[in-house]
């Protein structure tokens, strides 16, 4: 088989392929064997009729046509691998010779992955959550702990946020009471936003003995008729927090002092915030990189990414024993609206893919053959495969280029996350050392040895 590649416009190439008669005859022979299984020939068992008799009865064109239909994708795939063409869409194939006899010739025009500009990648400024909790945030968490042990005290004043209001509540929809929203002596935390926001709006400023009536939008957006509320206020109570002293720490935590309690709270919060910040570095860097891409993205690549995400969702639902149709009904979506919902993140993912390839090229991060051999050896190790055999199998199906691209993109993302300017929500620079987890275990061991 011989093939050539020609670059066209609009991110396309044309593969011109010629399959010699001897090679194509193998496909024709296989085609007649398939045909033999589908027809009955007197004196022969199914599938055993010889090719010459089938050609005599049905004509050689039948086998040739079947061979073209079955073998064409394989010939095309071989040409793609031979010329290392990075295709992103199905080809348009035109047979140019050999339909009746002689060598088979065809042209395949196919869209390829484009190169894009990611100008400005080396000066990205990425915002992430501050990995260090502020004193105010630590105080708020300690106050939350104190609230768990607060005592409620009746007050003779208007209700304010964080007060507990004892109410009789009745909610109706139409003329029917709403289950769960009609009860007496209900302890409602003002400002909690529970049920519907209108409850908070109408209870702020009330006092014991007040009655309020109001309407509120139904939580179900498909319900046009609002809910009607009637509330009687019985008591207003404020939460009296326990004093923050060593006695509180001893009674309500594993620590002997407030200082130790605060230090532990800070450690826990900082650990969580460091995790969040490190995740944000990856995600926000990718988003910032995608924003640099202004080149037009092939629609085929976006559609491929949307389909991949839908297929991933379908597989996860099936693994959980869920029916896809039932899931779509439950979330109020159709296949079309789901695809539309996936479109924006799919387009961003394609831009990130293309931009990372560009960064890898510009920074010289595309792995050489030696690095590819190292990675293949690592892949082969756990299963005891021979690295050379694994490499040959990967090359046979055109996966060496895909592996090289994946490694290049990983290296590009690592380079970016190491080199972008990191700032917090206030625009203040973040030192990368703040993103490292403290080696608490090592420090404790060192202290014990001393």
Coordinates of C-alpha atoms in Angstrom, one line a residue:
X1 CA 0.0 0.0 0.0
X2 CA 1.3 3.5 -0.9
X3 CA 0.0 6.8 0.4
X4 CA 0.8 10.5 0.3
X5 CA -0.4 13.5 2.3
X6 CA -1.2 17.0 1.0
X7 CA -2.0 20.0 3.2
X8 CA -5.2 21.8 2.4
X9 CA -6.8 24.9 3.9
X10 CA -9.1 25.1 6.9
X11 CA -7.0 22.7 9.0
X12 CA -7.5 19.8 6.5
X13 CA -5.2 17.4 4.8
X14 CA -5.8 15.0 1.8
X15 CA -4.5 11.4 2.1
X16 CA -4.2 9.8 -1.3
X17 CA -4.0 6.0 -1.0
X18 CA -3.3 3.2 -3.5
X19 CA -3.7 -0.4 -2.5
X20 CA -2.1 -2.9 -4.9
X21 CA -4.1 -5.8 -6.4
X22 CA -2.4 -8.5 -4.3
X23 CA -3.1 -6.7 -1.0
X24 CA -6.7 -5.9 -2.0
X25 CA -7.3 -9.5 -3.2
X26 CA -6.8 -10.6 0.4
X27 CA -9.8 -8.3 1.3
X28 CA -11.8 -9.6 -1.6
X29 CA -11.2 -13.2 -0.5
X30 CA -12.3 -12.4 3.0
X31 CA -15.4 -10.7 1.6
X32 CA -16.4 -13.8 -0.3
X33 CA -16.0 -15.9 2.8
X34 CA -18.5 -13.7 4.6
X35 CA -20.8 -13.9 1.7
X36 CA -20.6 -17.7 1.7
X37 CA -21.9 -17.7 5.2
X38 CA -25.0 -15.8 4.2
X39 CA -26.0 -17.8 1.0
X40 CA -26.8 -21.5 0.3
X41 CA -25.0 -23.3 -2.4
X42 CA -26.2 -26.8 -3.3
X43 CA -23.7 -29.4 -2.2
X44 CA -21.9 -27.2 0.2
X45 CA -22.3 -26.5 3.9
X46 CA -23.0 -22.9 4.9
X47 CA -19.7 -20.9 4.6
X48 CA -17.9 -23.6 2.7
X49 CA -18.8 -22.6 -0.9
X50 CA -15.5 -21.7 -2.8
X51 CA -14.9 -18.2 -4.1
X52 CA -14.9 -19.2 -7.8
X53 CA -18.4 -20.6 -7.6
X54 CA -19.7 -17.5 -5.7
X55 CA -18.0 -15.3 -8.4
X56 CA -19.6 -17.4 -11.1
X57 CA -23.1 -17.0 -9.6
X58 CA -23.0 -13.5 -8.2
X59 CA -20.3 -11.9 -10.1
X60 CA -16.9 -10.6 -8.9
X61 CA -18.2 -7.1 -8.4
X62 CA -20.2 -8.3 -5.4
X63 CA -17.1 -9.4 -3.5
X64 CA -15.1 -6.4 -4.6
X65 CA -17.8 -4.0 -3.4
X66 CA -18.0 -5.8 0.0
X67 CA -14.2 -5.7 0.3
X68 CA -14.2 -2.0 -0.4
X69 CA -16.8 -1.4 2.3
X70 CA -15.1 -3.5 4.9
X71 CA -11.4 -2.8 4.2
X72 CA -11.5 0.9 3.4
X73 CA -11.4 2.0 7.1
X74 CA -8.4 -0.2 7.7
X75 CA -6.5 1.2 4.7
X76 CA -7.4 4.8 5.8
X77 CA -6.2 4.1 9.4
X78 CA -2.9 2.7 8.1
X79 CA -2.3 5.9 6.1
X80 CA -3.2 8.1 9.1
X81 CA -0.7 6.2 11.3
X82 CA 2.0 6.2 8.5
X83 CA 1.9 10.0 8.2
X84 CA 1.1 10.7 11.9
X85 CA -2.0 12.7 11.0
X86 CA -3.7 14.1 14.1
X87 CA -7.3 13.7 12.9
X88 CA -10.3 15.3 14.8
X89 CA -13.2 14.3 12.6
X90 CA -14.4 11.5 10.3
X91 CA -12.9 11.6 6.8
X92 CA -14.6 12.4 3.5
X93 CA -13.6 9.5 1.2
X94 CA -13.8 9.4 -2.6
X95 CA -12.8 6.3 -4.5
X96 CA -10.8 7.4 -7.5
X97 CA -9.9 4.0 -9.1
X98 CA -10.1 0.2 -8.8
X99 CA -13.8 -0.1 -8.2
X100 CA -14.0 -2.8 -11.0
X101 CA -10.5 -4.0 -11.3
X102 CA -6.8 -3.1 -10.7
X103 CA -5.3 -1.3 -7.8
X104 CA -7.7 0.5 -5.5
X105 CA -7.2 4.2 -5.2
X106 CA -9.0 6.7 -3.0
X107 CA -8.6 10.2 -1.5
X108 CA -9.5 10.9 2.1
X109 CA -10.0 14.6 3.1
X110 CA -9.9 14.9 6.9
X111 CA -9.9 17.7 9.5
X112 CA -6.8 17.9 11.7
X113 CA -6.1 19.4 15.1
X114 CA -5.2 23.0 14.6
X115 CA -2.4 25.0 16.2
X116 CA -3.5 28.0 18.3
X117 CA -1.9 31.0 19.8
X118 CA -1.7 31.3 23.5
X119 CA 0.1 34.6 23.6
X120 CA 0.5 35.9 27.1
X121 CA 0.8 32.5 28.7
X122 CA 4.1 33.4 30.3
X123 CA 2.6 36.4 32.1
X124 CA -0.6 34.8 33.5
X125 CA -2.0 36.2 36.8
X126 CA -4.2 33.6 38.5
X127 CA -6.5 34.3 41.5
X128 CA -6.9 31.5 44.1
X129 CA -8.3 31.4 47.6
X130 CA -5.8 32.5 50.3
X131 CA -4.3 29.4 51.7
X132 CA -3.9 31.0 55.2
X133 CA -7.0 31.5 57.3
X134 CA -7.3 35.0 58.8
X135 CA -7.7 35.7 62.5
X136 CA -11.3 36.7 61.9
X137 CA -12.1 33.5 60.1
X138 CA -10.6 31.5 63.0
X139 CA -12.6 33.5 65.5
X140 CA -15.7 32.8 63.5
X141 CA -15.1 29.0 63.6
X142 CA -14.5 29.2 67.3
X143 CA -17.7 31.2 67.7
X144 CA -19.5 28.5 65.8
X145 CA -18.2 26.0 68.3
X146 CA -19.5 28.2 71.1
X147 CA -22.9 28.4 69.5
X148 CA -23.2 24.7 69.8
X149 CA -23.1 25.1 73.6
X150 CA -25.1 28.3 73.8
X151 CA -28.1 28.8 76.1
X152 CA -31.3 30.4 74.9
X153 CA -32.6 33.3 76.9
X154 CA -36.0 34.9 76.4
X155 CA -35.7 38.6 75.5
X156 CA -38.3 41.4 75.5
X157 CA -37.2 43.1 72.3
X158 CA -37.6 42.9 68.5
X159 CA -36.2 39.8 66.8
X160 CA -32.9 40.1 64.9
X161 CA -30.7 37.7 62.9
X162 CA -29.3 34.8 65.0
X163 CA -32.2 35.0 67.4
X164 CA -34.4 31.9 67.9
X165 CA -38.1 32.7 67.3
X166 CA -40.7 30.3 68.6
X167 CA -43.6 30.4 66.2
X168 CA -46.9 28.8 65.1
X169 CA -46.7 28.6 61.4
X170 CA -49.4 27.7 58.8
X171 CA -48.7 27.5 55.1
X172 CA -51.3 26.9 52.4
X173 CA -51.1 26.4 48.7
X174 CA -54.5 27.1 47.2
X175 CA -56.8 26.0 50.0
X176 CA -54.7 23.1 51.1
X177 CA -52.2 23.1 54.0
X178 CA -48.6 22.4 53.0
X179 CA -47.3 19.3 54.7
X180 CA -44.2 20.1 56.9
X181 CA -45.0 23.8 56.9
X182 CA -47.9 23.8 59.3
X183 CA -46.9 23.2 62.9
X184 CA -46.9 24.8 66.4
X185 CA -44.0 25.8 68.7
X186 CA -41.5 25.7 65.9
X187 CA -38.0 27.0 66.8
X188 CA -36.9 29.1 63.9
X189 CA -33.3 30.5 63.6
X190 CA -33.8 33.9 62.2
X191 CA -31.5 34.6 59.2
X192 CA -31.0 30.9 58.4
X193 CA -32.8 31.2 55.1
X194 CA -34.6 28.0 55.8
X195 CA -37.7 27.1 53.7
X196 CA -38.2 30.4 51.8
X197 CA -36.4 33.8 52.2
X198 CA -39.7 35.6 52.8
X199 CA -39.9 34.1 56.3
X200 CA -36.7 35.9 57.4
X201 CA -37.8 39.1 55.7
X202 CA -41.1 39.1 57.6
X203 CA -39.8 38.0 61.0
X204 CA -37.1 40.5 61.4
X205 CA -38.2 43.1 63.9
X206 CA -41.2 41.2 65.3
X207 CA -41.9 40.7 69.0
X208 CA -43.7 38.1 71.0
X209 CA -47.4 38.3 70.3
X210 CA -47.1 39.6 66.8
X211 CA -48.9 38.0 63.9
X212 CA -47.7 38.2 60.3
X213 CA -49.3 37.1 57.0
X214 CA -47.5 37.1 53.7
X215 CA -47.1 35.3 50.4
X216 CA -44.0 33.7 49.0
X217 CA -43.0 32.2 45.7
X218 CA -43.4 28.4 45.6
X219 CA -40.0 26.6 45.8
X220 CA -41.1 24.6 42.7
X221 CA -40.6 27.0 39.7
X222 CA -43.3 25.2 37.8
X223 CA -45.9 26.2 40.4
X224 CA -47.2 29.6 39.5
X225 CA -49.5 30.0 42.5
X226 CA -47.6 31.4 45.6
X227 CA -47.6 29.9 49.1
X228 CA -49.6 31.8 51.8
X229 CA -48.1 32.0 55.3
X230 CA -49.7 32.9 58.6
X231 CA -47.3 33.1 61.5
X232 CA -47.9 33.8 65.2
X233 CA -44.8 34.8 67.2
X234 CA -44.7 33.3 70.7
X235 CA -41.2 34.0 72.0
X236 CA -38.0 35.7 71.0
X237 CA -34.8 34.1 72.4
X238 CA -31.2 35.1 72.0
X239 CA -28.3 32.7 72.1
X240 CA -26.0 33.4 75.1
X241 CA -22.6 32.0 74.2
X242 CA -20.4 30.5 76.9
X243 CA -17.3 32.5 77.9
X244 CA -14.3 31.7 75.8
X245 CA -11.8 30.6 78.5
X246 CA -9.7 27.6 79.4
X247 CA -12.7 26.0 81.2
X248 CA -14.7 26.1 78.0
X249 CA -11.8 24.5 76.1
X250 CA -11.4 21.7 78.7
X251 CA -15.2 21.0 78.9
X252 CA -15.9 21.1 75.1
X253 CA -12.7 20.0 73.4
X254 CA -9.7 17.8 73.8
X255 CA -7.5 20.8 74.7
X256 CA -6.6 22.3 78.0
X257 CA -6.4 25.9 77.0
X258 CA -8.0 28.3 74.5
X259 CA -4.6 28.9 73.0
X260 CA -4.2 25.2 72.1
X261 CA -7.8 25.1 70.9
X262 CA -7.2 28.1 68.6
X263 CA -4.0 26.7 67.3
X264 CA -5.7 23.4 66.4
X265 CA -8.5 25.2 64.7
X266 CA -6.0 27.3 62.7
X267 CA -4.2 24.1 61.6
X268 CA -7.4 22.4 60.5
X269 CA -8.6 25.4 58.6
X270 CA -5.2 26.0 57.0
X271 CA -5.0 22.4 55.9
X272 CA -8.4 22.6 54.3
X273 CA -7.6 26.0 52.7
X274 CA -4.2 24.7 51.3
X275 CA -6.1 21.8 49.7
X276 CA -8.6 24.2 48.2
X277 CA -5.9 26.6 47.0
X278 CA -3.9 23.8 45.3
X279 CA -7.0 22.6 43.5
X280 CA -7.7 26.2 42.4
X281 CA -4.2 26.6 41.0
X282 CA -4.8 23.8 38.5
X283 CA -8.4 24.8 37.6
X284 CA -8.0 28.5 37.5
X285 CA -4.7 28.3 35.5
X286 CA -6.5 26.2 33.0
X287 CA -9.4 28.7 32.8
X288 CA -7.0 31.6 32.4
X289 CA -5.1 29.8 29.7
X290 CA -8.3 29.0 27.8
X291 CA -9.2 32.7 27.9
X292 CA -6.0 33.5 25.9
X293 CA -7.2 31.5 23.0
X294 CA -9.0 33.7 20.5
X295 CA -8.5 31.4 17.4
X296 CA -11.6 29.8 16.0
X297 CA -12.1 26.3 17.4
X298 CA -13.3 23.5 15.0
X299 CA -16.9 22.6 15.8
X300 CA -16.0 19.0 15.3
X301 CA -13.7 19.1 18.3
X302 CA -16.3 20.7 20.5
X303 CA -18.9 18.1 19.4
X304 CA -16.4 15.3 20.2
X305 CA -15.8 16.7 23.7
X306 CA -19.6 17.1 24.3
X307 CA -20.2 13.5 23.2
X308 CA -17.4 12.2 25.4
X309 CA -18.9 14.0 28.4
X310 CA -22.3 12.6 27.7
X311 CA -20.9 9.1 27.3
X312 CA -19.0 9.4 30.6
X313 CA -22.3 10.5 32.3
X314 CA -24.1 7.6 30.7
X315 CA -21.5 5.1 31.9
X316 CA -21.6 6.4 35.5
X317 CA -25.4 6.2 35.6
X318 CA -25.3 2.7 34.3
X319 CA -22.7 1.7 36.9
X320 CA -25.1 3.0 39.5
X321 CA -28.0 1.0 38.0
X322 CA -29.8 4.1 36.8
X323 CA -31.7 4.5 33.6
X324 CA -30.6 7.5 31.5
X325 CA -34.1 8.4 30.5
X326 CA -35.3 8.3 34.1
X327 CA -32.3 10.5 35.1
X328 CA -33.1 13.1 32.5
X329 CA -36.7 13.2 33.6
X330 CA -35.7 13.6 37.2
X331 CA -33.5 16.6 36.5
X332 CA -35.9 18.1 34.0
X333 CA -33.6 17.8 31.0
X334 CA -33.6 16.3 27.5
X335 CA -30.6 15.0 25.5
X336 CA -30.6 18.3 23.7
X337 CA -30.6 20.5 26.8
X338 CA -27.9 18.3 28.4
X339 CA -25.7 18.7 25.3
X340 CA -26.3 22.5 25.4
X341 CA -25.3 22.5 29.1
X342 CA -22.0 20.7 28.3
X343 CA -21.1 23.0 25.4
X344 CA -19.4 25.8 27.4
X345 CA -17.2 23.5 29.5
X346 CA -16.5 21.4 26.4
X347 CA -15.3 24.4 24.4
X348 CA -13.1 25.5 27.3
X349 CA -11.6 22.0 27.6
X350 CA -10.7 22.0 23.9
X351 CA -9.1 25.4 24.2
X352 CA -7.0 24.2 27.1
X353 CA -5.9 21.1 25.2
X354 CA -4.8 23.2 22.2
X355 CA -3.2 25.9 24.3
X356 CA -1.2 23.4 26.4
X357 CA 0.1 21.9 23.1
X358 CA 1.2 25.3 22.1
X359 CA 2.9 26.0 25.4
X360 CA 4.7 22.7 25.2
X361 CA 6.1 23.5 21.8
X362 CA 7.2 27.0 22.7
X363 CA 8.9 25.9 25.9
X364 CA 10.5 22.8 24.4
X365 CA 8.5 20.4 26.7
X366 CA 7.6 17.8 24.0
X367 CA 9.3 14.6 25.2
X368 CA 12.0 13.0 23.0
X369 CA 12.1 9.3 22.0
X370 CA 14.3 8.5 25.1
X371 CA 11.6 9.9 27.4
X372 CA 8.9 7.9 25.5
X373 CA 10.9 4.7 26.0
X374 CA 11.2 5.5 29.7
X375 CA 7.5 6.0 30.1
X376 CA 6.6 2.8 28.2
X377 CA 9.0 0.9 30.4
X378 CA 7.2 2.2 33.4
X379 CA 3.9 1.2 31.9
X380 CA 5.1 -2.3 31.1
X381 CA 6.7 -2.9 34.5
X382 CA 3.7 -3.7 36.8
X383 CA 2.4 -6.3 34.4
X384 CA 5.7 -7.8 33.4
X385 CA 5.3 -6.9 29.7
X386 CA 8.3 -6.6 27.4
X387 CA 8.7 -2.8 26.8
X388 CA 9.7 -3.3 23.2
X389 CA 6.6 -5.4 22.5
X390 CA 4.4 -2.9 24.3
X391 CA 5.9 -0.1 22.2
X392 CA 5.4 -2.0 19.0
X393 CA 1.7 -2.6 19.9
X394 CA 1.2 1.1 20.7
X395 CA 2.9 2.1 17.4
X396 CA 0.8 -0.3 15.5
X397 CA -2.4 1.5 16.6
X398 CA -1.0 4.9 16.4
X399 CA -0.8 5.6 20.1
X400 CA 2.8 6.8 20.4
X401 CA 1.8 10.2 19.2
X402 CA -1.1 10.4 21.6
X403 CA 1.3 9.4 24.5
X404 CA 3.8 12.0 23.5
X405 CA 1.0 14.7 23.4
X406 CA -0.3 13.7 26.8
X407 CA 3.2 13.9 28.4
X408 CA 3.8 17.3 26.7
X409 CA 0.5 18.7 28.0
X410 CA 1.3 17.4 31.5
X411 CA 4.7 19.1 31.4
X412 CA 3.1 22.3 30.0
X413 CA 0.6 22.4 32.9
X414 CA 3.3 21.8 35.4
X415 CA 5.4 24.6 33.9
X416 CA 2.4 27.0 34.0
X417 CA 1.4 26.2 37.6
X418 CA 5.0 26.8 38.6
X419 CA 5.3 30.1 36.8
X420 CA 2.0 31.9 36.9
X421 CA 1.6 34.8 39.3
X422 CA -0.6 33.7 42.2
X423 CA -2.8 36.3 44.0
X424 CA -5.6 36.0 46.5
X425 CA -9.1 37.5 46.3
X426 CA -7.7 40.9 47.3
X427 CA -5.0 40.9 44.6
X428 CA -2.3 40.3 47.1
X429 CA 0.6 38.0 46.0
X430 CA 0.7 34.5 47.4
X431 CA 4.0 32.9 48.3
X432 CA 4.2 29.3 46.9
X433 CA 5.6 28.1 50.2
X434 CA 2.2 28.9 51.7
X435 CA 0.8 26.1 49.4
X436 CA 2.9 23.4 51.0
X437 CA 1.4 21.3 53.9
X438 CA 3.3 21.7 57.2
X439 CA 5.2 18.6 58.2
X440 CA 3.4 18.4 61.5
X441 CA 4.3 14.8 62.1
X442 CA 8.0 15.4 61.6
X443 CA 7.9 18.4 64.0
X444 CA 6.1 16.4 66.7
X445 CA 8.6 13.5 66.3
X446 CA 11.5 16.0 66.7
X447 CA 10.0 17.5 69.8
X448 CA 9.5 14.1 71.3
X449 CA 13.2 13.2 70.7
X450 CA 14.3 16.4 72.4

